[in-house]
Coordinates of C-alpha atoms and ligand atoms in Angstrom, one line a residue:
M1 CA -9.6 -37.3 -158.4
F2 CA -11.8 -40.2 -159.3
D3 CA -8.7 -42.4 -158.6
N4 CA -9.4 -41.8 -155.0
Y5 CA -12.6 -43.6 -155.1
E6 CA -14.3 -46.9 -155.9
I7 CA -17.6 -48.4 -156.5
W8 CA -18.6 -51.8 -154.8
W9 CA -20.3 -54.3 -156.7
V10 CA -22.3 -56.9 -154.8
T11 CA -24.0 -59.8 -156.5
G12 CA -27.2 -61.3 -154.9
A13 CA -27.5 -65.0 -154.8
Q14 CA -28.6 -67.8 -152.5
L15 CA -27.5 -71.3 -151.9
L16 CA -30.6 -73.0 -153.2
Y17 CA -29.1 -74.0 -156.5
G18 CA -26.0 -75.6 -155.0
G19 CA -22.4 -74.6 -154.5
D20 CA -21.5 -75.0 -158.3
A21 CA -24.1 -72.4 -159.2
V22 CA -22.5 -69.9 -156.8
I23 CA -19.1 -70.7 -158.2
S24 CA -20.5 -70.0 -161.7
V25 CA -22.2 -66.9 -160.5
D26 CA -18.9 -65.7 -158.9
A27 CA -17.0 -66.2 -162.1
H28 CA -19.7 -64.4 -164.2
S29 CA -19.5 -61.5 -161.8
R30 CA -15.8 -61.1 -162.1
E31 CA -16.1 -61.1 -165.8
M32 CA -18.8 -58.5 -165.8
V33 CA -17.0 -56.2 -163.4
D34 CA -13.8 -56.6 -165.4
G35 CA -15.7 -55.9 -168.7
L36 CA -17.1 -52.7 -167.2
N37 CA -13.8 -51.4 -165.9
K38 CA -12.1 -52.3 -169.2
S39 CA -14.9 -50.5 -171.2
G40 CA -13.1 -47.2 -170.4
R41 CA -16.4 -45.5 -170.0
I42 CA -16.7 -45.5 -166.2
P43 CA -14.3 -43.2 -164.5
V44 CA -14.5 -44.7 -161.0
K45 CA -13.1 -48.2 -160.5
I46 CA -15.7 -51.0 -159.8
V47 CA -14.6 -53.4 -157.2
Y48 CA -16.2 -56.8 -157.0
K49 CA -17.2 -57.6 -153.4
G50 CA -18.4 -61.2 -153.9
T51 CA -21.8 -62.8 -153.8
A52 CA -24.2 -62.2 -150.8
N53 CA -26.0 -65.3 -149.9
S54 CA -27.5 -64.4 -146.6
S55 CA -28.7 -61.7 -144.4
R56 CA -25.5 -61.6 -142.5
E57 CA -23.4 -61.4 -145.6
V58 CA -25.4 -58.5 -146.9
A59 CA -25.2 -56.6 -143.6
D60 CA -21.4 -57.3 -143.5
I61 CA -20.9 -55.8 -146.9
M62 CA -23.2 -52.7 -146.3
K63 CA -21.4 -52.0 -143.0
A64 CA -18.0 -52.3 -144.6
A65 CA -19.2 -49.9 -147.5
N66 CA -20.3 -47.4 -144.9
N67 CA -16.9 -47.5 -143.2
D68 CA -14.7 -47.3 -146.3
D69 CA -13.9 -43.8 -147.4
R70 CA -12.9 -44.9 -150.8
C71 CA -16.3 -46.5 -151.4
V72 CA -18.6 -43.9 -152.9
G73 CA -21.5 -46.2 -153.7
V74 CA -22.8 -49.8 -154.0
M75 CA -24.1 -51.5 -157.1
T76 CA -26.2 -54.5 -156.8
W77 CA -27.2 -57.2 -159.3
M78 CA -29.3 -60.3 -158.6
H79 CA -27.9 -63.1 -160.5
T80 CA -30.2 -65.6 -159.1
F81 CA -33.5 -65.2 -157.3
S82 CA -32.1 -63.7 -154.1
P83 CA -35.0 -63.7 -151.4
A84 CA -35.2 -60.0 -150.5
K85 CA -36.0 -60.3 -146.8
M86 CA -32.3 -61.1 -146.5
W87 CA -31.4 -57.7 -147.8
I88 CA -33.6 -55.7 -145.3
H89 CA -31.0 -55.4 -142.5
G90 CA -28.1 -54.5 -144.8
L91 CA -30.1 -51.9 -146.8
Q92 CA -31.4 -50.4 -143.5
Q93 CA -27.9 -49.7 -142.7
L94 CA -26.3 -48.6 -146.0
N95 CA -25.7 -44.8 -146.0
K96 CA -24.0 -44.7 -149.4
P97 CA -25.7 -44.2 -152.9
L98 CA -27.1 -47.2 -154.3
L99 CA -27.4 -48.3 -157.9
H100 CA -29.4 -51.4 -159.0
F101 CA -28.2 -52.7 -162.2
H102 CA -30.8 -54.8 -164.0
T103 CA -28.7 -56.9 -166.4
Q104 CA -27.9 -60.5 -167.2
F105 CA -24.7 -62.4 -167.8
N106 CA -26.0 -63.9 -171.0
A107 CA -27.4 -61.6 -173.7
E108 CA -29.6 -63.3 -176.2
I109 CA -31.6 -66.4 -175.4
P110 CA -30.0 -69.6 -176.7
W111 CA -33.2 -71.0 -178.0
D112 CA -32.1 -74.4 -179.0
S113 CA -29.9 -75.2 -176.1
M114 CA -31.4 -73.5 -173.1
D115 CA -32.0 -76.0 -170.3
M116 CA -32.7 -75.7 -166.4
D117 CA -28.9 -75.2 -165.7
F118 CA -28.9 -72.2 -168.0
M119 CA -31.9 -70.9 -166.2
N120 CA -30.4 -71.4 -162.9
L121 CA -27.7 -68.9 -163.9
N122 CA -29.7 -66.4 -165.8
Q123 CA -32.4 -65.3 -163.3
S124 CA -32.1 -61.6 -163.1
A125 CA -35.4 -61.2 -164.9
H126 CA -37.2 -62.2 -161.8
G127 CA -34.4 -61.8 -159.1
D128 CA -34.1 -58.2 -159.8
R129 CA -37.7 -57.7 -159.5
E130 CA -37.7 -59.3 -156.0
F131 CA -34.9 -56.9 -155.1
G132 CA -36.6 -53.9 -156.5
H133 CA -39.7 -54.6 -154.7
I134 CA -37.8 -54.6 -151.2
C135 CA -36.1 -51.2 -152.2
T136 CA -39.4 -49.8 -153.1
R137 CA -41.1 -51.1 -150.0
M138 CA -38.3 -49.7 -147.9
R139 CA -38.6 -46.4 -149.7
L140 CA -35.0 -46.4 -150.6
R141 CA -33.6 -43.8 -153.1
R142 CA -31.6 -45.4 -155.8
K143 CA -30.8 -45.4 -159.5
V144 CA -32.0 -48.3 -161.7
V145 CA -30.1 -49.0 -164.8
V146 CA -31.3 -51.5 -167.3
G147 CA -29.2 -52.9 -170.1
H148 CA -26.8 -55.7 -170.9
W149 CA -23.4 -55.1 -169.3
T150 CA -21.6 -54.8 -172.5
D151 CA -24.0 -52.2 -173.8
P152 CA -22.3 -48.8 -174.0
E153 CA -25.6 -47.0 -173.3
A154 CA -26.0 -48.9 -170.0
Q155 CA -22.3 -48.3 -169.1
D156 CA -22.8 -44.6 -169.8
R157 CA -25.7 -44.5 -167.3
I158 CA -23.5 -46.1 -164.7
A159 CA -20.7 -43.6 -165.6
V160 CA -23.1 -40.8 -164.9
W161 CA -24.1 -42.2 -161.5
S162 CA -20.4 -43.0 -160.7
R163 CA -19.4 -39.3 -161.4
V164 CA -22.4 -38.1 -159.2
A165 CA -21.6 -40.5 -156.4
A166 CA -17.9 -39.4 -156.3
A167 CA -18.9 -35.8 -156.4
W168 CA -21.3 -36.6 -153.5
A169 CA -18.4 -38.1 -151.6
D170 CA -16.4 -35.0 -152.4
S171 CA -19.1 -32.8 -150.9
Q172 CA -19.4 -34.7 -147.7
D173 CA -15.9 -33.3 -147.0
M174 CA -16.2 -29.9 -148.4
L175 CA -15.2 -26.7 -146.5
I176 CA -16.6 -23.4 -148.1
I177 CA -15.2 -20.4 -146.7
R178 CA -16.8 -17.0 -146.8
F179 CA -14.8 -13.8 -147.0
G180 CA -17.5 -11.4 -145.7
D181 CA -21.2 -12.2 -145.5
Q182 CA -24.0 -12.2 -148.0
M183 CA -24.5 -9.0 -149.9
N184 CA -26.7 -7.0 -147.6
N185 CA -30.5 -7.9 -147.8
V186 CA -30.2 -10.6 -150.5
A187 CA -32.5 -13.4 -149.8
V188 CA -32.0 -16.0 -152.5
T189 CA -28.3 -16.5 -152.1
D190 CA -28.7 -17.1 -148.2
G191 CA -30.2 -20.0 -146.4
D192 CA -29.9 -22.4 -143.6
K193 CA -26.2 -23.6 -143.3
V194 CA -26.9 -26.0 -140.7
E195 CA -29.5 -27.8 -142.8
A196 CA -27.0 -27.6 -145.7
E197 CA -24.5 -29.6 -143.7
Q198 CA -27.1 -32.1 -142.7
R199 CA -28.6 -32.6 -146.0
L200 CA -25.9 -31.8 -148.6
G201 CA -22.8 -32.4 -146.5
Y202 CA -20.8 -29.3 -146.8
H203 CA -19.5 -27.1 -144.1
V204 CA -19.7 -23.4 -144.5
D205 CA -17.4 -21.2 -142.4
Y206 CA -17.0 -17.4 -142.0
T207 CA -13.4 -16.3 -142.5
P208 CA -12.6 -12.6 -141.6
V209 CA -11.0 -10.8 -144.5
S210 CA -8.3 -9.5 -141.9
E211 CA -7.3 -13.3 -141.7
L212 CA -7.0 -13.4 -145.5
M213 CA -4.9 -10.2 -145.4
E214 CA -2.4 -11.9 -143.1
Y215 CA -1.8 -14.3 -146.1
W216 CA -1.7 -11.4 -148.4
K217 CA 1.0 -9.8 -146.4
K218 CA 3.2 -12.9 -146.8
V219 CA 3.0 -13.1 -150.6
T220 CA 6.4 -12.2 -152.0
D221 CA 7.3 -10.0 -154.8
E222 CA 9.1 -12.9 -156.6
E223 CA 6.1 -15.2 -156.7
T224 CA 3.9 -12.3 -157.8
N225 CA 6.1 -11.4 -160.6
A226 CA 6.3 -15.1 -161.6
L227 CA 2.5 -15.3 -161.7
V228 CA 2.2 -12.1 -163.7
A229 CA 4.5 -13.6 -166.3
T230 CA 2.3 -16.7 -166.4
Y231 CA -0.8 -14.5 -167.1
F232 CA 1.0 -12.7 -170.0
K233 CA 2.0 -16.1 -171.3
E234 CA -1.5 -17.8 -171.0
Y235 CA -3.8 -15.0 -172.1
A236 CA -4.1 -12.6 -175.0
H237 CA -3.5 -9.0 -174.0
D238 CA -2.5 -5.5 -174.9
P239 CA 1.4 -5.4 -175.0
G240 CA 1.1 -2.1 -173.1
L241 CA -0.1 -4.0 -170.0
E242 CA 3.5 -5.5 -169.6
E243 CA 5.0 -2.0 -169.1
K244 CA 6.2 -1.9 -165.5
G245 CA 5.3 1.3 -163.8
T246 CA 2.1 1.8 -165.6
D247 CA -1.3 1.6 -163.8
G248 CA -2.4 -1.3 -166.0
Y249 CA 0.6 -3.3 -164.9
K250 CA 0.1 -2.4 -161.3
S251 CA -3.5 -3.6 -161.5
V252 CA -2.4 -7.0 -163.0
W253 CA 0.2 -7.4 -160.4
N254 CA -2.3 -6.6 -157.6
A255 CA -4.6 -9.3 -159.1
A256 CA -1.7 -11.8 -159.0
R257 CA -1.0 -10.9 -155.4
A258 CA -4.6 -11.5 -154.5
E259 CA -4.6 -14.8 -156.2
L260 CA -1.7 -16.0 -154.4
A261 CA -3.2 -14.9 -151.0
L262 CA -6.4 -16.7 -151.8
R263 CA -4.6 -19.9 -152.8
A264 CA -2.5 -19.9 -149.7
I265 CA -5.4 -19.5 -147.3
L266 CA -7.6 -22.1 -149.2
K267 CA -4.7 -24.5 -149.0
A268 CA -4.0 -23.8 -145.3
K269 CA -7.6 -24.4 -144.4
G270 CA -8.2 -27.3 -146.8
A271 CA -11.2 -25.4 -148.3
K272 CA -12.7 -26.6 -151.6
G273 CA -14.5 -23.2 -152.4
F274 CA -15.0 -19.6 -151.2
T275 CA -17.3 -16.6 -151.6
T276 CA -16.4 -13.1 -151.8
N277 CA -18.2 -9.7 -151.1
F278 CA -17.2 -6.5 -152.9
D279 CA -18.0 -4.5 -149.7
D280 CA -15.5 -6.3 -147.6
L281 CA -11.9 -6.2 -149.1
G282 CA -9.8 -5.2 -146.1
T283 CA -9.9 -2.4 -143.8
D284 CA -7.5 0.4 -144.5
D285 CA -7.7 3.5 -146.7
I286 CA -6.5 2.5 -150.2
N287 CA -4.6 5.8 -150.5
S288 CA -2.8 5.2 -147.1
P289 CA 1.0 4.2 -147.1
C290 CA -0.1 1.5 -144.6
F291 CA -2.9 0.2 -146.9
V292 CA -3.7 -3.5 -146.3
G293 CA -6.3 -5.0 -148.6
F294 CA -7.3 -5.9 -152.2
D295 CA -7.6 -3.0 -154.6
Q296 CA -10.9 -4.5 -155.9
I297 CA -12.7 -7.9 -155.6
P298 CA -10.2 -10.6 -156.7
G299 CA -12.1 -11.4 -159.9
L300 CA -9.3 -12.7 -161.9
A301 CA -8.4 -15.1 -159.0
S302 CA -11.9 -16.3 -158.8
Q303 CA -11.9 -17.0 -162.6
R304 CA -8.7 -18.9 -162.5
L305 CA -9.5 -20.9 -159.4
M306 CA -12.9 -21.9 -160.8
A307 CA -11.1 -23.3 -163.7
E308 CA -9.2 -25.6 -161.4
G309 CA -12.2 -26.8 -159.7
C310 CA -12.4 -24.5 -156.8
G311 CA -15.9 -23.6 -155.7
F312 CA -16.9 -20.0 -156.1
G313 CA -20.0 -17.9 -155.4
A314 CA -20.2 -14.1 -155.6
E315 CA -21.7 -11.8 -153.0
G316 CA -21.6 -14.4 -150.3
D317 CA -23.4 -17.1 -152.3
W318 CA -22.1 -20.2 -150.6
K319 CA -24.7 -22.5 -152.1
S320 CA -23.4 -21.6 -155.5
A321 CA -19.8 -22.0 -154.3
A322 CA -20.5 -25.5 -153.2
L323 CA -22.6 -26.5 -156.2
Y324 CA -20.1 -25.2 -158.5
R325 CA -17.4 -27.4 -157.0
T326 CA -19.8 -30.3 -157.4
V327 CA -20.5 -29.4 -161.0
W328 CA -16.8 -29.2 -161.8
F329 CA -16.1 -32.5 -159.9
M330 CA -18.8 -34.4 -161.8
S331 CA -17.5 -33.1 -165.2
Q332 CA -13.8 -33.8 -164.7
G333 CA -12.0 -34.8 -167.9
M334 CA -15.1 -33.7 -170.1
P335 CA -14.3 -31.2 -172.9
K336 CA -16.6 -28.3 -172.8
G337 CA -16.5 -26.7 -169.4
C338 CA -18.5 -25.2 -166.7
S339 CA -19.0 -21.9 -164.9
F340 CA -20.7 -20.0 -162.2
L341 CA -23.0 -17.5 -164.0
E342 CA -25.6 -14.7 -163.4
D343 CA -28.7 -13.8 -165.3
Y344 CA -27.5 -10.4 -166.3
T345 CA -29.6 -8.7 -168.7
L346 CA -32.4 -9.7 -171.2
N347 CA -32.4 -9.5 -174.9
F348 CA -35.9 -9.3 -176.3
D349 CA -35.5 -10.4 -179.9
G350 CA -38.6 -12.4 -180.9
A351 CA -37.8 -16.3 -181.4
N352 CA -34.2 -15.5 -180.5
S353 CA -35.0 -13.8 -177.2
S354 CA -32.4 -14.8 -174.8
I355 CA -30.6 -13.9 -171.5
L356 CA -27.1 -12.7 -171.3
Q357 CA -25.1 -14.7 -168.7
A358 CA -22.2 -12.8 -167.1
H359 CA -21.0 -11.4 -163.9
M360 CA -19.1 -8.2 -163.0
L361 CA -15.9 -10.2 -163.3
E362 CA -16.2 -13.9 -162.2
V363 CA -16.9 -16.1 -165.2
C364 CA -14.9 -19.4 -165.5
P365 CA -12.7 -19.5 -168.6
L366 CA -13.4 -23.1 -169.1
I367 CA -16.6 -22.1 -171.2
A368 CA -14.7 -19.7 -173.5
E369 CA -15.0 -20.0 -177.1
E370 CA -11.6 -18.1 -177.9
R371 CA -8.5 -17.6 -176.1
P372 CA -9.5 -15.3 -173.0
R373 CA -8.1 -11.9 -173.1
L374 CA -6.7 -10.3 -170.0
E375 CA -7.9 -6.7 -169.6
V376 CA -7.8 -4.0 -167.0
H377 CA -10.8 -1.7 -166.6
F378 CA -12.4 0.4 -163.9
L379 CA -15.0 -1.4 -161.7
G380 CA -17.0 1.2 -159.8
I381 CA -19.0 -1.1 -157.6
G382 CA -18.3 -1.9 -153.9
I383 CA -16.2 -0.5 -151.3
R384 CA -13.2 0.0 -153.7
K385 CA -13.8 1.7 -156.9
A386 CA -10.8 0.8 -159.0
Q387 CA -9.1 -0.3 -162.1
T388 CA -9.0 -4.1 -162.0
A389 CA -7.9 -7.1 -164.1
R390 CA -10.3 -9.7 -165.5
L391 CA -10.5 -12.3 -168.3
V392 CA -12.9 -11.3 -171.2
F393 CA -14.4 -13.8 -173.6
T394 CA -17.6 -15.1 -175.1
S395 CA -18.7 -18.6 -174.8
K396 CA -19.3 -21.5 -177.1
P397 CA -22.6 -21.8 -178.8
D398 CA -23.9 -25.3 -177.8
K399 CA -26.5 -27.0 -175.6
G400 CA -26.0 -27.0 -171.9
V401 CA -27.7 -27.4 -168.5
T402 CA -27.8 -24.8 -165.6
A403 CA -28.6 -25.6 -162.0
T404 CA -29.2 -23.9 -158.7
V405 CA -30.2 -24.9 -155.2
V406 CA -32.6 -22.6 -153.1
D407 CA -33.7 -22.8 -149.6
L408 CA -37.5 -22.8 -149.3
G409 CA -37.5 -22.6 -145.7
N410 CA -38.7 -26.3 -145.1
R411 CA -36.4 -27.9 -147.7
F412 CA -33.9 -27.4 -150.4
R413 CA -35.1 -27.3 -154.1
L414 CA -32.7 -28.1 -156.9
I415 CA -33.9 -26.2 -160.1
V416 CA -32.5 -27.4 -163.3
N417 CA -33.0 -25.8 -166.8
D418 CA -31.8 -27.1 -170.2
V419 CA -30.5 -24.1 -172.1
E420 CA -29.2 -23.4 -175.6
C421 CA -26.3 -21.2 -175.8
I422 CA -26.3 -19.0 -178.9
K423 CA -23.7 -16.8 -180.5
S424 CA -22.9 -13.8 -178.4
K425 CA -21.4 -10.5 -179.4
P426 CA -18.4 -8.7 -178.0
L427 CA -19.4 -6.0 -175.5
P428 CA -16.8 -3.2 -176.0
K429 CA -18.2 -1.0 -173.3
L430 CA -18.9 -3.8 -170.9
P431 CA -15.7 -5.8 -170.7
V432 CA -16.7 -8.9 -168.9
A433 CA -16.9 -12.6 -170.0
S434 CA -20.3 -13.8 -171.0
A435 CA -22.6 -16.4 -172.6
L436 CA -25.9 -15.9 -174.2
W437 CA -28.6 -18.5 -173.9
I438 CA -32.3 -19.3 -174.7
P439 CA -33.7 -21.3 -171.7
M440 CA -35.8 -24.3 -172.7
P441 CA -38.6 -24.9 -173.8
D442 CA -38.6 -21.2 -174.9
F443 CA -37.5 -17.9 -173.5
A444 CA -40.8 -17.0 -172.0
T445 CA -41.8 -20.3 -170.6
G446 CA -38.2 -21.2 -169.3
A447 CA -37.8 -17.9 -167.5
A448 CA -41.4 -18.0 -166.1
A449 CA -40.9 -21.5 -164.7
W450 CA -37.5 -20.7 -163.2
I451 CA -39.0 -17.6 -161.5
L452 CA -42.1 -19.6 -160.3
A453 CA -39.7 -22.3 -158.9
G454 CA -37.9 -19.6 -156.8
G455 CA -34.7 -19.8 -158.8
T456 CA -31.7 -17.6 -158.1
H457 CA -30.1 -15.2 -160.4
H458 CA -26.9 -17.1 -159.9
S459 CA -26.6 -20.6 -161.3
C460 CA -23.9 -23.3 -162.0
F461 CA -23.7 -24.1 -165.7
S462 CA -22.2 -26.9 -167.7
Y463 CA -22.0 -27.8 -171.3
D464 CA -21.1 -31.5 -170.5
L465 CA -23.5 -32.5 -167.8
T466 CA -27.0 -33.7 -168.9
P467 CA -30.1 -33.6 -166.7
E468 CA -29.4 -37.3 -165.7
Y469 CA -26.5 -36.1 -163.6
W470 CA -28.9 -33.8 -161.6
E471 CA -31.6 -36.6 -161.4
D472 CA -28.9 -38.8 -159.8
Y473 CA -27.7 -36.0 -157.6
A474 CA -31.2 -35.1 -156.2
E475 CA -31.9 -38.8 -155.7
I476 CA -28.7 -39.3 -153.7
A477 CA -29.2 -36.0 -151.7
G478 CA -32.9 -36.6 -151.1
I479 CA -34.0 -33.2 -152.4
E480 CA -36.6 -31.9 -154.7
M481 CA -35.7 -31.6 -158.3
A482 CA -37.7 -29.2 -160.6
H483 CA -36.5 -29.8 -164.1
I484 CA -37.4 -27.2 -166.9
N485 CA -36.9 -28.7 -170.3
K486 CA -38.3 -28.9 -173.7
D487 CA -41.6 -30.5 -172.5
T488 CA -42.3 -28.0 -169.7
T489 CA -45.6 -26.1 -169.8
I490 CA -46.4 -23.6 -167.2
P491 CA -49.8 -25.2 -165.9
S492 CA -48.2 -28.6 -165.5
F493 CA -45.0 -27.1 -164.0
K494 CA -47.0 -25.2 -161.4
N495 CA -48.9 -28.4 -160.5
E496 CA -45.6 -30.2 -160.1
L497 CA -44.4 -27.6 -157.7
R498 CA -47.7 -27.8 -155.7
W499 CA -47.8 -31.5 -155.5
N500 CA -44.1 -31.5 -154.6
E501 CA -45.0 -29.1 -151.7
V502 CA -47.3 -31.9 -150.4
Y503 CA -44.9 -34.6 -150.9
Y504 CA -42.1 -33.0 -148.9
M505 CA -44.5 -31.9 -146.2
L506 CA -45.5 -35.6 -145.7
N507 CA -42.1 -36.9 -146.0
K508 CA -40.5 -35.1 -143.0
S509 CA -37.3 -37.1 -143.3
L510 CA -36.7 -35.4 -146.6
C511 CA -37.2 -31.9 -145.2
Ligands
MN1 MN1 -24.0 -11.8 -158.6

């Protein structure tokens, strides 16, 4: 999906040094953009948009960037000393993410041959400071990357931003549909959907379960049988489940039918994610011959759809559904996986004290350590208490990062926690997928900081994304980020939250 997007590169220059200099600047810029694209490290194509030599040229490029749906962000680099007043009008109009790349065409100083002609073509040391000043004076949110354009570390930092910028573009056209409302009385998964659309871009709509049932009615036996066969091929399972006429087979079959209904309605509405509520699954009596509805929450469908990038939040949690989609989008093509998770139960065990991460059904199989196992078990929560299918697995021991967005009433806060997933154990009496992690910097500090920040019990976890992704996301969105990591101490974290409170109170445009 990164193929649908591009990043625009604009080189700052001026005509002071003569036309020949600008021609060289242009040639250098092309070579640099070409080099970045050929590095294979940046998933979004960078498109060179020429040199900007005047206020008019800057404004024209920025207006074009705003109006081009393919453009997810603008990268600037000041080859020469580009007087920054000429950037003001353009930057005032730019409404796409901005990355300022502080680099230089030449790498090492050619001590013996350097002359004034060389200097005229390698001026970013001062040119990028002039540009940086006007961005800071205008209070523009942006990312600054420093490094030679051939340096893989600098390229990787651009790559992070390009993934975030593309995911941001994806979320500006993101419909999340809610089957049912929040779980009754729950605060943290709720919030201001109008503000979410203004600040974070996504649109959250209620969809009656009765409408979903219209799609469920149209699912054919043939397509359901075919999907059941796919399940048995893809997942480990007890051979007894394949025996038609058994309750186990029927549960798997019902799960497949629910998945097909969900896929159909998501496609018809163009939705990128959804939420469910176990108290709202269709209306009729499950024992009636006229029964219309799911036999339980469609957990297997949620697991499988998450693995394909569909946003999902349980119990009406639309913020997690949207954020999960963004996590998946940013980490496309990366190897280790991501999932919606819930702080399930605590494991007090000295230095290995940890938090079991699971959900009653809905954990994404992308994080599984082993081949997921399809199992059918009784689930006695919600309006339907019934046997239901789910994928069961434990997750890879590895480092990861988890994130959530909460609504503080006057603003959104992104809370990010570095975590260390450790080896989990099977849960023979609790057949759900799970992970087991120690929050950084340690169990007691990490959990306390998360709670002080007002964090949810639901979060969106990734093995592949680093905190830099979230730093870029918060910068683009203009929301607070509270990052809990190896350096966190409770006194300093508390102060950070208090200072942020004042900052966001004073900066009304960010609230
Ligand atoms: Mn939950």
